[in-house]
């Protein structure tokens, strides 16, 4: 068993990041996060967590709760297929390491309510009836009177996730920066009150081009149904790409197009070889290429780009019990670190008799 060393035993930094179990990931999730997580494995000790308890903060029905397990399975398959190595990195499900909830409770004692009330994600969630901002990943809004305690405490649980493993670096998107700021404030306060215990975690911003969805208007997102799932079949991918919006001014096949305002072109830039992208540009502005043809080519490029990931995914999916085994192994390794931290926190906070 490759034992996991946290900051004390190794000079590699410790990365922690998490995703809520939303099911199958799409190209935006891949380019915006997952691809980066894979790369970070060569420079850091990485801990990647499927945060199912966080998912509960916004789940309102038993039917939604029944989706958690299949969603965890699908997300884990995407992670593994993308190249998250469960021997190198610790890959696990949040609720399998219940120590995080202990730490959450204890951290809540050093977190002023006013800090939580000014977190923008919470403010956006309760701002009923407004258009969802791109930064809100989940475009449901909550009646202010019905906001649960768990949702308010969301960033405290997130802080517990990170510092339970004394992670120092947290790869996240811009939308998570306020949560990381809060995590740092909680850590400072804890360390001040009870003695130096936790490193202040740093956000590591993932630099990615904005990936617009097939509507060409909004960030690619599952809730807007403008996405392409990593695990989609090549046929499904082609079918969806053919629905993509293009240059709205290009009404007839004989009209020259404007690739610079067309999202299909920007997707070519990401997924097609450079020579092909140059041809797309030339043939679009001269009306040599029609949009349907252009989209078929794009679908081909995306399918080539994802072929290996999709093969691996199917291979993992065919192995009975594989995902569950991986996650159990990850939880076991995570718990070793988690228990150690909780012991230390108990001691610091005066919960241990002498
Ligand atoms: N809040 C994060 C999101 O919605 C998910 C998350 C939970 C997370 N715990 C974390 C991210 C710890 C980084 C570190 O995307
Ligand atoms: Fe967009 Fe391609 Fe149509 Fe040009 S030819 S407008 S790049 S889809």
Short mmCIF file of C-alpha atoms and ligand atoms in Angstrom, two decimals:
data_model
loop_
_atom_site.label_atom_id
_atom_site.label_comp_id
_atom_site.label_asym_id
_atom_site.label_seq_id
_atom_site.Cartn_x
_atom_site.Cartn_y
_atom_site.Cartn_z
CA UNK A 1 0.00 0.00 0.00
CA UNK A 2 1.44 3.31 -1.05
CA UNK A 3 1.12 5.12 2.25
CA UNK A 4 0.10 8.69 2.07
CA UNK A 5 2.36 11.24 3.67
CA UNK A 6 0.93 14.53 4.72
CA UNK A 7 2.97 17.70 5.08
CA UNK A 8 4.97 16.35 8.01
CA UNK A 9 6.40 13.34 6.23
CA UNK A 10 7.08 14.57 2.74
CA UNK A 11 8.14 17.82 1.18
CA UNK A 12 5.50 17.66 -1.51
CA UNK A 13 2.59 19.99 -1.06
CA UNK A 14 -0.77 18.48 -0.25
CA UNK A 15 -3.65 19.13 -2.60
CA UNK A 16 -7.27 18.69 -1.67
CA UNK A 17 -10.20 19.24 -3.96
CA UNK A 18 -13.74 18.06 -4.18
CA UNK A 19 -16.75 17.88 -6.45
CA UNK A 20 -20.36 17.36 -5.58
CA UNK A 21 -21.70 14.09 -7.05
CA UNK A 22 -23.60 15.46 -10.01
CA UNK A 23 -23.27 12.31 -12.12
CA UNK A 24 -21.51 12.23 -15.44
CA UNK A 25 -19.07 15.03 -16.08
CA UNK A 26 -18.99 17.09 -19.25
CA UNK A 27 -16.27 18.69 -21.31
CA UNK A 28 -16.47 21.91 -19.31
CA UNK A 29 -15.82 20.02 -16.06
CA UNK A 30 -12.97 18.18 -17.69
CA UNK A 31 -11.15 21.20 -19.08
CA UNK A 32 -12.08 23.39 -16.13
CA UNK A 33 -10.96 21.05 -13.37
CA UNK A 34 -10.44 17.36 -13.90
CA UNK A 35 -7.66 17.61 -16.48
CA UNK A 36 -5.77 19.86 -14.09
CA UNK A 37 -6.31 17.46 -11.18
CA UNK A 38 -4.73 14.72 -13.25
CA UNK A 39 -1.66 16.85 -13.99
CA UNK A 40 -1.22 17.93 -10.38
CA UNK A 41 -0.68 14.32 -9.36
CA UNK A 42 2.92 14.46 -10.54
CA UNK A 43 3.87 17.39 -8.29
CA UNK A 44 1.71 17.00 -5.20
CA UNK A 45 0.23 14.45 -2.87
CA UNK A 46 -3.37 14.71 -3.98
CA UNK A 47 -6.63 13.99 -2.22
CA UNK A 48 -9.75 14.05 -4.35
CA UNK A 49 -13.12 13.76 -2.71
CA UNK A 50 -16.67 13.23 -3.93
CA UNK A 51 -18.52 15.47 -1.51
CA UNK A 52 -21.84 13.73 -0.98
CA UNK A 53 -22.64 15.50 2.30
CA UNK A 54 -22.30 18.82 0.51
CA UNK A 55 -24.77 17.53 -2.06
CA UNK A 56 -27.29 17.04 0.75
CA UNK A 57 -27.29 20.76 1.50
CA UNK A 58 -29.53 21.29 -1.51
CA UNK A 59 -31.35 17.97 -1.79
CA UNK A 60 -35.04 18.26 -1.01
CA UNK A 61 -36.61 14.92 -1.82
CA UNK A 62 -36.03 11.22 -1.32
CA UNK A 63 -35.91 10.79 -5.10
CA UNK A 64 -33.02 13.23 -5.32
CA UNK A 65 -31.26 11.43 -2.48
CA UNK A 66 -31.69 8.14 -4.34
CA UNK A 67 -29.55 9.62 -7.13
CA UNK A 68 -26.54 10.10 -4.87
CA UNK A 69 -25.16 6.56 -5.20
CA UNK A 70 -25.45 6.26 -8.99
CA UNK A 71 -24.04 9.78 -9.30
CA UNK A 72 -21.03 8.89 -7.16
CA UNK A 73 -20.38 5.83 -9.29
CA UNK A 74 -20.60 7.78 -12.55
CA UNK A 75 -18.38 10.56 -11.31
CA UNK A 76 -15.76 8.16 -9.99
CA UNK A 77 -15.70 6.41 -13.37
CA UNK A 78 -15.04 9.73 -15.09
CA UNK A 79 -12.24 10.56 -12.67
CA UNK A 80 -10.54 7.21 -13.10
CA UNK A 81 -10.96 7.21 -16.87
CA UNK A 82 -9.48 10.71 -17.04
CA UNK A 83 -6.36 9.47 -15.29
CA UNK A 84 -6.85 10.09 -11.58
CA UNK A 85 -4.67 7.33 -10.19
CA UNK A 86 -6.20 5.82 -7.05
CA UNK A 87 -2.85 4.38 -5.94
CA UNK A 88 -1.02 7.70 -6.19
CA UNK A 89 -3.83 9.94 -5.02
CA UNK A 90 -6.40 9.38 -2.33
CA UNK A 91 -9.78 9.14 -4.00
CA UNK A 92 -12.74 8.81 -1.70
CA UNK A 93 -16.29 9.74 -0.77
CA UNK A 94 -16.73 12.43 1.89
CA UNK A 95 -19.27 10.57 4.05
CA UNK A 96 -17.04 7.49 4.21
CA UNK A 97 -14.74 9.46 6.49
CA UNK A 98 -17.18 10.71 9.13
CA UNK A 99 -14.38 12.51 11.01
CA UNK A 100 -15.05 15.42 8.66
CA UNK A 101 -18.39 15.97 10.36
CA UNK A 102 -16.75 16.01 13.76
CA UNK A 103 -14.34 18.64 12.55
CA UNK A 104 -17.20 20.57 10.97
CA UNK A 105 -18.96 20.78 14.35
CA UNK A 106 -15.81 21.86 16.12
CA UNK A 107 -14.95 24.49 13.50
CA UNK A 108 -18.46 25.88 13.76
CA UNK A 109 -17.45 27.06 17.25
CA UNK A 110 -14.84 29.40 15.80
CA UNK A 111 -16.91 30.66 12.87
CA UNK A 112 -18.95 33.83 13.38
CA UNK A 113 -22.34 33.69 11.69
CA UNK A 114 -21.64 37.07 10.08
CA UNK A 115 -18.74 35.56 8.11
CA UNK A 116 -21.06 32.93 6.69
CA UNK A 117 -23.84 35.35 5.88
CA UNK A 118 -21.59 37.40 3.60
CA UNK A 119 -20.49 34.45 1.45
CA UNK A 120 -21.61 35.35 -2.09
CA UNK A 121 -22.73 31.84 -3.06
CA UNK A 122 -25.17 31.85 -0.16
CA UNK A 123 -26.40 35.33 -1.01
CA UNK A 124 -26.93 34.30 -4.62
CA UNK A 125 -28.79 31.17 -3.67
CA UNK A 126 -31.30 33.06 -1.57
CA UNK A 127 -31.74 35.89 -4.04
CA UNK A 128 -34.96 34.44 -5.33
CA UNK A 129 -36.22 34.89 -8.83
CA UNK A 130 -33.08 36.47 -10.29
CA UNK A 131 -31.33 35.01 -13.28
CA UNK A 132 -28.69 32.54 -12.20
CA UNK A 133 -25.19 33.96 -12.41
CA UNK A 134 -22.65 31.91 -14.29
CA UNK A 135 -20.78 31.50 -11.04
CA UNK A 136 -23.68 29.66 -9.47
CA UNK A 137 -23.18 26.08 -10.49
CA UNK A 138 -26.62 25.04 -9.41
CA UNK A 139 -29.30 27.30 -10.72
CA UNK A 140 -31.91 26.54 -8.10
CA UNK A 141 -32.89 29.26 -5.74
CA UNK A 142 -33.96 28.87 -2.19
CA UNK A 143 -36.67 30.70 -0.30
CA UNK A 144 -34.78 32.71 2.35
CA UNK A 145 -37.08 31.39 5.08
CA UNK A 146 -36.28 27.81 4.15
CA UNK A 147 -32.51 28.07 4.07
CA UNK A 148 -31.23 25.22 6.14
CA UNK A 149 -28.46 25.36 8.69
CA UNK A 150 -26.43 22.95 6.55
CA UNK A 151 -26.43 25.30 3.58
CA UNK A 152 -25.24 28.20 5.72
CA UNK A 153 -22.51 25.96 7.08
CA UNK A 154 -21.48 24.74 3.62
CA UNK A 155 -18.15 26.60 3.65
CA UNK A 156 -17.38 25.38 7.19
CA UNK A 157 -17.76 21.80 6.00
CA UNK A 158 -15.60 22.66 3.01
CA UNK A 159 -12.95 24.05 5.37
CA UNK A 160 -13.14 20.84 7.39
CA UNK A 161 -12.62 18.82 4.17
CA UNK A 162 -9.43 20.66 3.41
CA UNK A 163 -7.81 20.99 6.80
CA UNK A 164 -8.67 17.51 8.05
CA UNK A 165 -5.81 16.47 5.75
CA UNK A 166 -3.78 19.61 6.42
CA UNK A 167 -3.88 20.33 2.72
CA UNK A 168 -2.10 23.53 1.77
CA UNK A 169 -3.23 23.91 -1.83
CA UNK A 170 -6.74 23.77 -3.23
CA UNK A 171 -7.25 23.81 -7.00
CA UNK A 172 -10.59 25.52 -7.65
CA UNK A 173 -12.33 27.85 -10.04
CA UNK A 174 -12.82 31.55 -9.43
CA UNK A 175 -16.27 30.95 -7.94
CA UNK A 176 -14.71 29.13 -4.97
CA UNK A 177 -12.30 31.91 -3.99
CA UNK A 178 -14.60 33.35 -1.30
CA UNK A 179 -14.90 29.89 0.26
CA UNK A 180 -11.13 29.59 0.40
CA UNK A 181 -10.81 33.06 1.93
CA UNK A 182 -13.24 31.98 4.61
CA UNK A 183 -11.32 28.75 5.16
CA UNK A 184 -8.19 30.80 5.76
CA UNK A 185 -9.98 33.04 8.24
CA UNK A 186 -11.33 30.04 10.14
CA UNK A 187 -7.85 28.50 10.24
CA UNK A 188 -6.29 31.75 11.50
CA UNK A 189 -8.85 32.01 14.24
CA UNK A 190 -8.45 28.38 15.25
CA UNK A 191 -4.66 28.64 15.31
CA UNK A 192 -4.86 31.87 17.31
CA UNK A 193 -7.14 30.45 19.90
CA UNK A 194 -5.80 26.93 20.26
CA UNK A 195 -2.25 27.07 18.94
CA UNK A 196 -0.75 26.43 15.52
CA UNK A 197 -2.50 23.38 14.15
CA UNK A 198 -3.44 23.89 10.52
CA UNK A 199 -1.70 25.41 7.51
CA UNK A 200 -3.66 28.20 5.80
CA UNK A 201 -4.93 26.65 2.58
CA UNK A 202 -4.21 28.52 -0.63
CA UNK A 203 -6.53 28.55 -3.62
CA UNK A 204 -4.79 27.51 -6.82
CA UNK A 205 -6.78 28.98 -9.64
CA UNK A 206 -7.25 26.76 -12.63
CA UNK A 207 -6.54 28.80 -15.72
CA UNK A 208 -8.85 27.72 -18.48
CA UNK A 209 -10.47 29.35 -21.43
CA UNK A 210 -14.17 29.85 -20.80
CA UNK A 211 -15.93 26.85 -22.26
CA UNK A 212 -19.26 27.94 -23.64
CA UNK A 213 -22.02 25.41 -24.09
CA UNK A 214 -23.75 24.41 -27.31
CA UNK A 215 -26.03 27.45 -26.98
CA UNK A 216 -22.95 29.62 -27.51
CA UNK A 217 -24.28 31.89 -24.73
CA UNK A 218 -23.54 30.41 -21.34
CA UNK A 219 -20.84 28.46 -19.66
CA UNK A 220 -21.18 24.75 -20.39
CA UNK A 221 -23.40 23.31 -17.68
CA UNK A 222 -25.55 20.31 -17.07
CA UNK A 223 -28.44 22.34 -15.71
CA UNK A 224 -28.62 24.38 -18.93
CA UNK A 225 -28.43 21.18 -20.97
CA UNK A 226 -25.87 22.75 -23.31
CA UNK A 227 -23.15 20.25 -22.49
CA UNK A 228 -21.39 17.21 -23.92
CA UNK A 229 -20.83 14.40 -21.48
CA UNK A 230 -17.41 12.78 -21.45
CA UNK A 231 -19.03 9.37 -21.55
CA UNK A 232 -21.49 10.14 -24.34
CA UNK A 233 -21.31 7.83 -27.34
CA UNK A 234 -19.75 9.22 -30.53
CA UNK A 235 -23.24 9.23 -32.12
CA UNK A 236 -24.78 11.14 -29.22
CA UNK A 237 -21.86 13.57 -29.32
CA UNK A 238 -22.40 14.21 -33.03
CA UNK A 239 -26.13 14.59 -32.56
CA UNK A 240 -25.62 17.19 -29.84
CA UNK A 241 -22.87 19.08 -31.61
CA UNK A 242 -25.19 19.42 -34.63
CA UNK A 243 -27.58 21.41 -32.42
CA UNK A 244 -24.87 24.00 -31.60
CA UNK A 245 -25.57 27.64 -32.29
CA UNK A 246 -23.30 29.26 -34.84
CA UNK A 247 -22.84 32.78 -36.19
CA UNK A 248 -26.43 34.09 -36.02
CA UNK A 249 -25.79 36.46 -38.92
CA UNK A 250 -24.98 33.60 -41.23
CA UNK A 251 -28.46 32.92 -42.57
CA UNK A 252 -27.70 31.27 -45.89
CA UNK A 253 -25.08 28.73 -46.83
CA UNK A 254 -23.62 31.28 -49.27
CA UNK A 255 -23.17 33.96 -46.56
CA UNK A 256 -19.62 34.25 -45.26
CA UNK A 257 -19.43 33.45 -41.56
CA UNK A 258 -17.63 35.09 -38.64
CA UNK A 259 -15.66 32.41 -36.84
CA UNK A 260 -14.56 34.92 -34.20
CA UNK A 261 -18.12 35.13 -32.85
CA UNK A 262 -18.94 31.47 -33.40
CA UNK A 263 -18.60 29.06 -30.52
CA UNK A 264 -18.21 26.12 -32.89
CA UNK A 265 -15.00 27.77 -34.01
CA UNK A 266 -13.76 28.28 -30.47
CA UNK A 267 -14.46 24.60 -29.79
CA UNK A 268 -12.45 23.70 -32.92
CA UNK A 269 -9.64 25.73 -31.39
CA UNK A 270 -9.67 23.46 -28.37
CA UNK A 271 -10.32 20.08 -29.92
CA UNK A 272 -9.18 20.12 -33.55
CA UNK A 273 -5.61 20.01 -34.84
CA UNK A 274 -4.22 23.44 -35.64
CA UNK A 275 -4.18 22.89 -39.40
CA UNK A 276 -7.84 21.94 -39.37
CA UNK A 277 -8.70 24.97 -37.26
CA UNK A 278 -6.96 27.22 -39.77
CA UNK A 279 -8.91 25.60 -42.62
CA UNK A 280 -12.17 26.11 -40.69
CA UNK A 281 -11.39 29.80 -40.41
CA UNK A 282 -10.52 30.21 -44.10
CA UNK A 283 -13.46 28.21 -45.35
CA UNK A 284 -15.91 29.91 -43.02
CA UNK A 285 -15.05 33.49 -43.98
CA UNK A 286 -15.19 32.58 -47.65
CA UNK A 287 -18.40 30.52 -47.32
CA UNK A 288 -16.63 27.46 -48.69
CA UNK A 289 -17.70 25.49 -45.63
CA UNK A 290 -21.24 25.12 -44.40
CA UNK A 291 -22.06 25.07 -40.71
CA UNK A 292 -23.42 21.52 -40.72
CA UNK A 293 -20.23 20.22 -42.25
CA UNK A 294 -18.20 22.31 -39.84
CA UNK A 295 -20.07 20.84 -36.88
CA UNK A 296 -19.61 17.30 -38.16
CA UNK A 297 -15.87 17.90 -38.24
CA UNK A 298 -15.96 19.30 -34.73
CA UNK A 299 -17.85 16.26 -33.47
CA UNK A 300 -15.17 14.08 -35.08
CA UNK A 301 -12.43 16.00 -33.28
CA UNK A 302 -14.19 15.76 -29.93
CA UNK A 303 -14.74 12.04 -30.43
CA UNK A 304 -11.05 11.54 -31.21
CA UNK A 305 -10.08 13.63 -28.20
CA UNK A 306 -12.24 11.53 -25.88
CA UNK A 307 -11.70 8.11 -27.44
CA UNK A 308 -9.08 6.90 -25.00
CA UNK A 309 -10.94 8.17 -21.94
CA UNK A 310 -14.11 6.49 -23.14
CA UNK A 311 -12.35 3.17 -23.72
CA UNK A 312 -10.85 3.22 -20.26
CA UNK A 313 -14.16 4.15 -18.74
CA UNK A 314 -15.89 1.19 -20.33
CA UNK A 315 -13.14 -1.08 -19.17
CA UNK A 316 -13.53 0.12 -15.55
CA UNK A 317 -17.30 -0.05 -15.78
CA UNK A 318 -17.14 -3.69 -16.88
CA UNK A 319 -15.10 -4.75 -13.84
CA UNK A 320 -17.65 -5.73 -11.21
CA UNK A 321 -17.20 -3.91 -7.92
CA UNK A 322 -14.14 -2.00 -9.12
CA UNK A 323 -15.32 1.51 -8.33
CA UNK A 324 -16.55 0.50 -4.91
CA UNK A 325 -13.22 -1.13 -4.13
CA UNK A 326 -11.30 1.94 -5.19
CA UNK A 327 -13.44 4.19 -3.02
CA UNK A 328 -13.19 1.89 -0.01
CA UNK A 329 -9.42 1.84 -0.34
CA UNK A 330 -9.34 5.63 -0.61
CA UNK A 331 -11.52 6.03 2.48
CA UNK A 332 -9.29 3.71 4.44
CA UNK A 333 -6.20 5.77 3.62
CA UNK A 334 -8.01 9.06 4.24
CA UNK A 335 -9.20 7.87 7.65
CA UNK A 336 -5.69 7.25 8.86
CA UNK A 337 -4.87 10.92 8.36
CA UNK A 338 -8.30 12.08 9.55
CA UNK A 339 -8.13 10.24 12.85
CA UNK A 340 -4.73 11.68 13.59
CA UNK A 341 -6.00 15.21 13.00
CA UNK A 342 -9.12 14.73 15.11
CA UNK A 343 -7.02 13.47 18.02
CA UNK A 344 -4.88 16.56 17.77
CA UNK A 345 -7.90 18.86 17.56
CA UNK A 346 -9.56 17.20 20.53
CA UNK A 347 -6.44 17.78 22.50
CA UNK A 348 -6.05 21.40 21.41
CA UNK A 349 -9.66 22.20 22.16
CA UNK A 350 -9.56 20.72 25.65
CA UNK A 351 -11.59 17.61 24.92
CA UNK A 352 -9.01 15.14 26.16
CA UNK A 353 -8.76 14.25 29.85
CA UNK A 354 -5.32 13.93 31.32
N1 LIG B 1 -17.72 23.71 -2.96
C1 LIG B 1 -17.05 23.03 -4.01
C2 LIG B 1 -17.84 23.23 -5.31
O1 LIG B 1 -19.03 23.44 -5.27
C3 LIG B 1 -16.89 21.55 -3.74
C4 LIG B 1 -16.02 21.30 -2.56
C5 LIG B 1 -16.41 20.77 -1.37
C6 LIG B 1 -14.64 21.54 -2.47
N2 LIG B 1 -15.37 20.68 -0.54
C7 LIG B 1 -14.26 21.14 -1.17
C8 LIG B 1 -13.70 22.08 -3.35
C9 LIG B 1 -12.95 21.27 -0.73
C10 LIG B 1 -12.39 22.23 -2.89
C11 LIG B 1 -12.02 21.82 -1.60
O2 LIG B 1 -17.26 23.16 -6.36
FE1 LIG B 2 -19.24 28.66 -37.15
FE2 LIG B 2 -18.16 26.77 -38.64
FE3 LIG B 2 -20.48 27.92 -39.34
FE4 LIG B 2 -18.21 29.27 -39.49
S1 LIG B 2 -18.73 27.45 -40.66
S2 LIG B 2 -20.14 30.02 -38.64
S3 LIG B 2 -17.09 28.48 -37.72
S4 LIG B 2 -20.11 26.66 -37.57
#
